[in-house]
PDB file of C-alpha atoms in Angstrom:
ATOM      1  CA  MET A 123     111.253  94.064  90.551  1.00 42.00           C
ATOM      2  CA  GLU A 124     110.567  93.746  86.864  1.00 40.00           C
ATOM      3  CA  THR A 125     108.058  91.522  85.144  1.00 40.00           C
ATOM      4  CA  SER A 126     108.606  92.521  81.530  1.00 40.00           C
ATOM      5  CA  GLY A 127     111.605  92.082  79.306  1.00 38.00           C
ATOM      6  CA  GLY A 128     114.548  89.814  79.987  1.00 39.00           C
ATOM      7  CA  ASP A 129     114.456  86.044  79.931  1.00 40.00           C
ATOM      8  CA  ALA A 130     110.916  84.788  80.614  1.00 39.00           C
ATOM      9  CA  CYS A 131     112.271  81.471  81.886  1.00 41.00           C
ATOM     10  CA  ALA A 132     114.458  83.273  84.437  1.00 39.00           C
ATOM     11  CA  VAL A 133     111.489  85.336  85.648  1.00 41.00           C
ATOM     12  CA  ASP A 134     109.354  82.190  85.977  1.00 47.00           C
ATOM     13  CA  ALA A 135     112.159  80.395  87.835  1.00 45.00           C
ATOM     14  CA  ASP A 136     112.473  83.326  90.270  1.00 44.00           C
ATOM     15  CA  ARG A 137     108.716  83.350  90.827  1.00 46.00           C
ATOM     16  CA  ALA A 138     108.703  79.600  91.469  1.00 52.00           C
ATOM     17  CA  ALA A 139     110.439  80.363  94.786  1.00 77.00           C
ATOM     18  CA  GLY A 140     107.550  82.673  95.699  1.00 91.00           C
ATOM     19  CA  VAL A 141     104.204  81.978  97.275  1.00 97.00           C
ATOM     20  CA  GLU A 142     100.884  82.403  95.479  1.00 97.00           C
ATOM     21  CA  PHE A 143      97.568  83.683  96.823  1.00 97.00           C
ATOM     22  CA  VAL A 144      94.354  83.702  94.760  1.00 97.00           C
ATOM     23  CA  TYR A 145      91.418  85.646  96.186  1.00 96.00           C
ATOM     24  CA  LYS A 146      88.647  88.110  95.502  1.00 96.00           C
ATOM     25  CA  PRO A 147      88.905  91.241  97.694  1.00 95.00           C
ATOM     26  CA  THR A 148      85.932  92.157  99.897  1.00 96.00           C
ATOM     27  CA  VAL A 149      84.863  95.263 101.817  1.00 96.00           C
ATOM     28  CA  GLY A 150      85.309  93.219 104.996  1.00 96.00           C
ATOM     29  CA  ASP A 151      89.005  92.755 104.179  1.00 96.00           C
ATOM     30  CA  PHE A 152      89.523  96.502 104.132  1.00 95.00           C
ATOM     31  CA  GLU A 153      87.414  97.072 107.257  1.00 94.00           C
ATOM     32  CA  GLU A 154      89.507  94.516 109.143  1.00 95.00           C
ATOM     33  CA  ALA A 155      92.729  96.027 107.814  1.00 93.00           C
ATOM     34  CA  LEU A 156      91.746  99.560 108.849  1.00 91.00           C
ATOM     35  CA  ARG A 157      90.620  98.418 112.315  1.00 91.00           C
ATOM     36  CA  ALA A 158      93.946  96.656 112.819  1.00 92.00           C
ATOM     37  CA  TRP A 159      95.816  99.738 111.555  1.00 88.00           C
ATOM     38  CA  ALA A 160      93.812 101.971 113.915  1.00 88.00           C
ATOM     39  CA  LEU A 161      94.644  99.808 116.925  1.00 87.00           C
ATOM     40  CA  ARG A 162      98.267  98.873 116.209  1.00 86.00           C
ATOM     41  CA  THR A 163      99.915 101.994 114.823  1.00 84.00           C
ATOM     42  CA  GLY A 164     100.536 105.378 116.400  1.00 83.00           C
ATOM     43  CA  ALA A 165      99.011 107.228 113.469  1.00 81.00           C
ATOM     44  CA  GLY A 166      96.004 104.915 113.481  1.00 82.00           C
ATOM     45  CA  ARG A 167      95.417 105.310 117.217  1.00 85.00           C
ATOM     46  CA  PHE A 168      95.738 109.060 116.874  1.00 87.00           C
ATOM     47  CA  GLN A 169      93.227 109.175 114.016  1.00 81.00           C
ATOM     48  CA  ALA A 170      90.792 106.871 115.796  1.00 83.00           C
ATOM     49  CA  PHE A 171      90.940 108.471 119.239  1.00 86.00           C
ATOM     50  CA  ALA A 172      91.814 112.146 118.647  1.00 89.00           C
ATOM     51  CA  VAL A 173      88.358 113.323 117.592  1.00 88.00           C
ATOM     52  CA  PRO A 174      86.471 111.545 120.418  1.00 89.00           C
ATOM     53  CA  VAL A 175      88.947 112.715 123.070  1.00 91.00           C
ATOM     54  CA  VAL A 176      89.013 116.311 121.819  1.00 92.00           C
ATOM     55  CA  SER A 177      85.205 116.402 121.519  1.00 92.00           C
ATOM     56  CA  VAL A 178      84.699 115.147 125.067  1.00 92.00           C
ATOM     57  CA  GLY A 179      87.381 117.550 126.338  1.00 93.00           C
ATOM     58  CA  VAL A 180      85.782 120.551 124.640  1.00 93.00           C
ATOM     59  CA  LEU A 181      82.367 119.588 125.977  1.00 93.00           C
ATOM     60  CA  ALA A 182      83.777 119.172 129.501  1.00 93.00           C
ATOM     61  CA  VAL A 183      85.358 122.638 129.387  1.00 94.00           C
ATOM     62  CA  PHE A 184      82.142 124.095 127.968  1.00 91.00           C
ATOM     63  CA  GLY A 185      80.116 122.424 130.738  1.00 92.00           C
ATOM     64  CA  VAL A 186      82.400 123.706 133.492  1.00 92.00           C
ATOM     65  CA  VAL A 187      82.565 127.246 132.082  1.00 92.00           C
ATOM     66  CA  PHE A 188      78.779 127.473 131.763  1.00 90.00           C
ATOM     67  CA  GLY A 189      78.144 125.781 135.111  1.00 91.00           C
ATOM     68  CA  LEU A 190      76.271 122.661 134.031  1.00 90.00           C
ATOM     69  CA  SER A 191      75.282 120.449 136.929  1.00 93.00           C
ATOM     70  CA  ALA A 192      77.370 117.314 137.431  1.00 92.00           C
ATOM     71  CA  PRO A 193      74.645 114.825 136.358  1.00 93.00           C
ATOM     72  CA  VAL A 194      73.833 116.795 133.209  1.00 92.00           C
ATOM     73  CA  LEU A 195      77.514 117.188 132.338  1.00 92.00           C
ATOM     74  CA  ILE A 196      78.223 113.491 132.887  1.00 93.00           C
ATOM     75  CA  LEU A 197      75.250 112.491 130.739  1.00 93.00           C
ATOM     76  CA  ALA A 198      76.318 114.934 128.014  1.00 92.00           C
ATOM     77  CA  LEU A 199      79.893 113.582 128.096  1.00 92.00           C
ATOM     78  CA  VAL A 200      78.705 109.965 127.813  1.00 94.00           C
ATOM     79  CA  VAL A 201      76.369 110.790 124.925  1.00 94.00           C
ATOM     80  CA  CYS A 202      79.087 112.839 123.211  1.00 93.00           C
ATOM     81  CA  ALA A 203      81.675 110.070 123.607  1.00 92.00           C
ATOM     82  CA  ALA A 204      79.265 107.447 122.263  1.00 93.00           C
ATOM     83  CA  PHE A 205      78.133 109.552 119.312  1.00 94.00           C
ATOM     84  CA  VAL A 206      81.626 110.672 118.266  1.00 92.00           C
ATOM     85  CA  SER A 207      83.049 107.139 118.675  1.00 89.00           C
ATOM     86  CA  TRP A 208      80.227 105.790 116.495  1.00 92.00           C
ATOM     87  CA  GLY A 209      81.052 108.462 113.909  1.00 92.00           C
ATOM     88  CA  THR A 210      84.708 107.476 113.972  1.00 88.00           C
ATOM     89  CA  LEU A 211      83.808 103.824 113.345  1.00 88.00           C
ATOM     90  CA  ARG A 212      81.483 104.862 110.518  1.00 92.00           C
ATOM     91  CA  SER A 213      84.280 106.879 108.951  1.00 90.00           C
ATOM     92  CA  LEU A 214      86.546 103.788 109.010  1.00 89.00           C
ATOM     93  CA  ARG A 215      83.805 101.790 107.282  1.00 93.00           C
ATOM     94  CA  THR A 216      83.340 104.529 104.708  1.00 94.00           C
ATOM     95  CA  GLN A 217      87.084 104.613 104.095  1.00 92.00           C
ATOM     96  CA  ALA A 218      87.091 100.807 103.692  1.00 93.00           C
ATOM     97  CA  ARG A 219      84.274 100.996 101.122  1.00 95.00           C
ATOM     98  CA  ARG A 220      86.200 103.644  99.187  1.00 94.00           C
ATOM     99  CA  MET A 221      89.338 101.520  99.197  1.00 92.00           C
ATOM    100  CA  PHE A 222      87.339  98.503  98.078  1.00 94.00           C
ATOM    101  CA  SER A 223      85.725 100.481  95.252  1.00 93.00           C
ATOM    102  CA  ILE A 224      89.208 101.043  93.845  1.00 90.00           C
ATOM    103  CA  VAL A 225      90.096  97.337  93.747  1.00 89.00           C
ATOM    104  CA  GLU A 226      86.640  95.911  93.051  1.00 91.00           C
ATOM    105  CA  PRO A 227      87.044  96.247  89.253  1.00 90.00           C
ATOM    106  CA  TYR A 228      90.162  94.051  89.468  1.00 88.00           C
ATOM    107  CA  GLY A 229      87.951  91.037  90.144  1.00 91.00           C
ATOM    108  CA  GLN A 230      89.710  87.908  91.276  1.00 95.00           C
ATOM    109  CA  CYS A 231      93.353  88.580  92.112  1.00 94.00           C
ATOM    110  CA  ARG A 232      96.441  86.409  91.941  1.00 96.00           C
ATOM    111  CA  THR A 233      99.391  87.642  93.999  1.00 95.00           C
ATOM    112  CA  VAL A 234     102.810  86.029  93.885  1.00 97.00           C
ATOM    113  CA  ALA A 235     105.246  87.187  96.568  1.00 96.00           C
ATOM    114  CA  ASP A 236     108.943  86.414  96.755  1.00 96.00           C
ATOM    115  CA  GLU A 237     112.074  87.981  98.244  1.00 95.00           C
ATOM    116  CA  ARG A 238     111.960  90.926  95.819  1.00 95.00           C
ATOM    117  CA  GLY A 239     108.329  91.947  96.254  1.00 95.00           C
ATOM    118  CA  ALA A 240     104.901  91.011  94.966  1.00 94.00           C
ATOM    119  CA  VAL A 241     103.228  90.809  91.572  1.00 95.00           C
ATOM    120  CA  SER A 242      99.431  91.095  91.637  1.00 93.00           C
ATOM    121  CA  THR A 243      97.321  90.300  88.627  1.00 94.00           C
ATOM    122  CA  GLY A 244      93.601  90.963  88.473  1.00 91.00           C
ATOM    123  CA  GLU A 245      91.074  90.415  85.730  1.00 89.00           C
ATOM    124  CA  ARG A 246      91.728  93.922  84.372  1.00 86.00           C
ATOM    125  CA  VAL A 247      95.041  95.099  85.821  1.00 86.00           C
ATOM    126  CA  SER A 248      98.392  93.938  87.110  1.00 89.00           C
ATOM    127  CA  PHE A 249     101.088  95.662  89.099  1.00 88.00           C
ATOM    128  CA  THR A 250     104.435  94.965  90.680  1.00 92.00           C
ATOM    129  CA  VAL A 251     105.528  96.249  94.076  1.00 90.00           C
ATOM    130  CA  GLU A 252     108.995  95.977  95.567  1.00 92.00           C
ATOM    131  CA  TRP A 253     109.188  95.508  99.343  1.00 92.00           C
ATOM    132  CA  ALA A 254     110.918  98.900  99.629  1.00 88.00           C
ATOM    133  CA  VAL A 255     107.539 100.523  98.888  1.00 88.00           C
ATOM    134  CA  HIS A 256     106.232  99.166 102.218  1.00 89.00           C
ATOM    135  CA  ARG A 257     107.864  99.828 105.564  1.00 88.00           C
ATOM    136  CA  GLU A 258     105.993  97.393 107.778  1.00 92.00           C
ATOM    137  CA  TYR A 259     103.190  94.880 107.974  1.00 95.00           C
ATOM    138  CA  LEU A 260     100.748  93.557 110.474  1.00 94.00           C
ATOM    139  CA  GLU A 261      98.841  90.336 110.633  1.00 95.00           C
ATOM    140  CA  THR A 262      95.278  89.655 111.702  1.00 95.00           C
ATOM    141  CA  ALA A 263      93.475  86.348 111.976  1.00 95.00           C
ATOM    142  CA  ARG A 264      92.387  86.591 108.321  1.00 97.00           C
ATOM    143  CA  LEU A 265      94.817  89.025 106.643  1.00 97.00           C
ATOM    144  CA  PHE A 266      98.288  90.263 106.032  1.00 97.00           C
ATOM    145  CA  VAL A 267      98.199  94.074 105.896  1.00 95.00           C
ATOM    146  CA  LEU A 268     101.120  95.841 104.227  1.00 93.00           C
ATOM    147  CA  LEU A 269     101.566  99.454 105.271  1.00 90.00           C
ATOM    148  CA  GLY A 270     103.031 102.091 102.974  1.00 82.00           C
ATOM    149  CA  GLY A 271     106.501 103.441 103.457  1.00 62.00           C
ATOM    150  CA  GLU A 272     108.113 106.713 102.485  1.00 56.00           C
ATOM    151  CA  ARG A 273     107.157 106.308  98.815  1.00 51.00           C
ATOM    152  CA  SER A 274     103.635 105.055  99.431  1.00 53.00           C
ATOM    153  CA  ALA A 275     100.968 106.029 101.927  1.00 60.00           C
ATOM    154  CA  GLY A 276      98.719 103.125 101.002  1.00 77.00           C
ATOM    155  CA  VAL A 277      97.536  99.954 102.626  1.00 84.00           C
ATOM    156  CA  ALA A 278      97.720  96.633 100.776  1.00 88.00           C
ATOM    157  CA  VAL A 279      95.560  93.731 101.909  1.00 93.00           C
ATOM    158  CA  LEU A 280      96.412  90.082 101.309  1.00 95.00           C
ATOM    159  CA  PRO A 281      93.710  87.687 102.605  1.00 97.00           C
ATOM    160  CA  LYS A 282      94.942  84.399 104.025  1.00 97.00           C
ATOM    161  CA  ARG A 283      91.960  82.639 102.442  1.00 97.00           C
ATOM    162  CA  GLY A 284      93.786  83.003  99.115  1.00 97.00           C
ATOM    163  CA  ALA A 285      96.578  80.672 100.189  1.00 96.00           C
ATOM    164  CA  GLN A 286      96.709  77.226  98.629  1.00 94.00           C
ATOM    165  CA  GLY A 287      97.342  75.771 102.094  1.00 94.00           C
ATOM    166  CA  PRO A 288      98.607  76.605 105.607  1.00 94.00           C
ATOM    167  CA  GLU A 289     102.201  76.164 104.463  1.00 96.00           C
ATOM    168  CA  ASP A 290     101.767  79.077 102.036  1.00 97.00           C
ATOM    169  CA  VAL A 291     100.655  81.335 104.900  1.00 96.00           C
ATOM    170  CA  GLU A 292     103.802  80.327 106.795  1.00 96.00           C
ATOM    171  CA  ARG A 293     105.996  80.926 103.735  1.00 97.00           C
ATOM    172  CA  LEU A 294     104.529  84.394 103.199  1.00 97.00           C
ATOM    173  CA  ARG A 295     104.947  85.211 106.895  1.00 96.00           C
ATOM    174  CA  ALA A 296     108.633  84.255 106.579  1.00 96.00           C
ATOM    175  CA  ILE A 297     109.099  86.350 103.402  1.00 96.00           C
ATOM    176  CA  LEU A 298     107.451  89.363 105.018  1.00 96.00           C
ATOM    177  CA  GLY A 299     109.472  88.854 108.197  1.00 96.00           C
ATOM    178  CA  ARG A 300     112.728  89.023 106.251  1.00 95.00           C
ATOM    179  CA  ASN A 301     111.739  92.088 104.237  1.00 95.00           C
ATOM    180  CA  LEU A 302     109.446  94.247 106.398  1.00 94.00           C
ATOM    181  CA  LYS A 303     109.093  95.261 110.026  1.00 92.00           C
ATOM    182  CA  ARG A 304     106.269  93.419 111.788  1.00 94.00           C
ATOM    183  CA  LEU A 305     103.893  95.414 113.998  1.00 89.00           C
TER     184      LEU A 305
END
């Protein structure tokens, strides 16, 4: 997908068939995207649940080996599970803030998506992404979340609030459905 060179009228005509979203990214967008990723993908579930499960398992083995009484062991396991799960959620929030800090300087964004990919323009940067860069997408109540493919390990967030109307959300859903695998 190319946005420079060639016939400007032809590029504009191609983009006219696309759908436009105008929005300002928020930390909440990235938190919601990462929560959805953690719940709906194998890698996300593994990352979210591996540390709590392993921690509780190690503590259980430790408690049995050292002969902790059942009530003490159960209490320790509950406290461990709660503490490690809280830490996992905090790490997702921290990751979301880091992701947001990368896009925050872009300011308000304008994304135009069509059958070839998406062109995003911010106040200080613009970039073009072909659909081949993403392998799949998921949808939440407020977002479309594009997940990186073989050539990209990233997560792209497209808030539905940026749509000009409900028909634009439907049009983008159709474009994504034709070009990416839905989770």
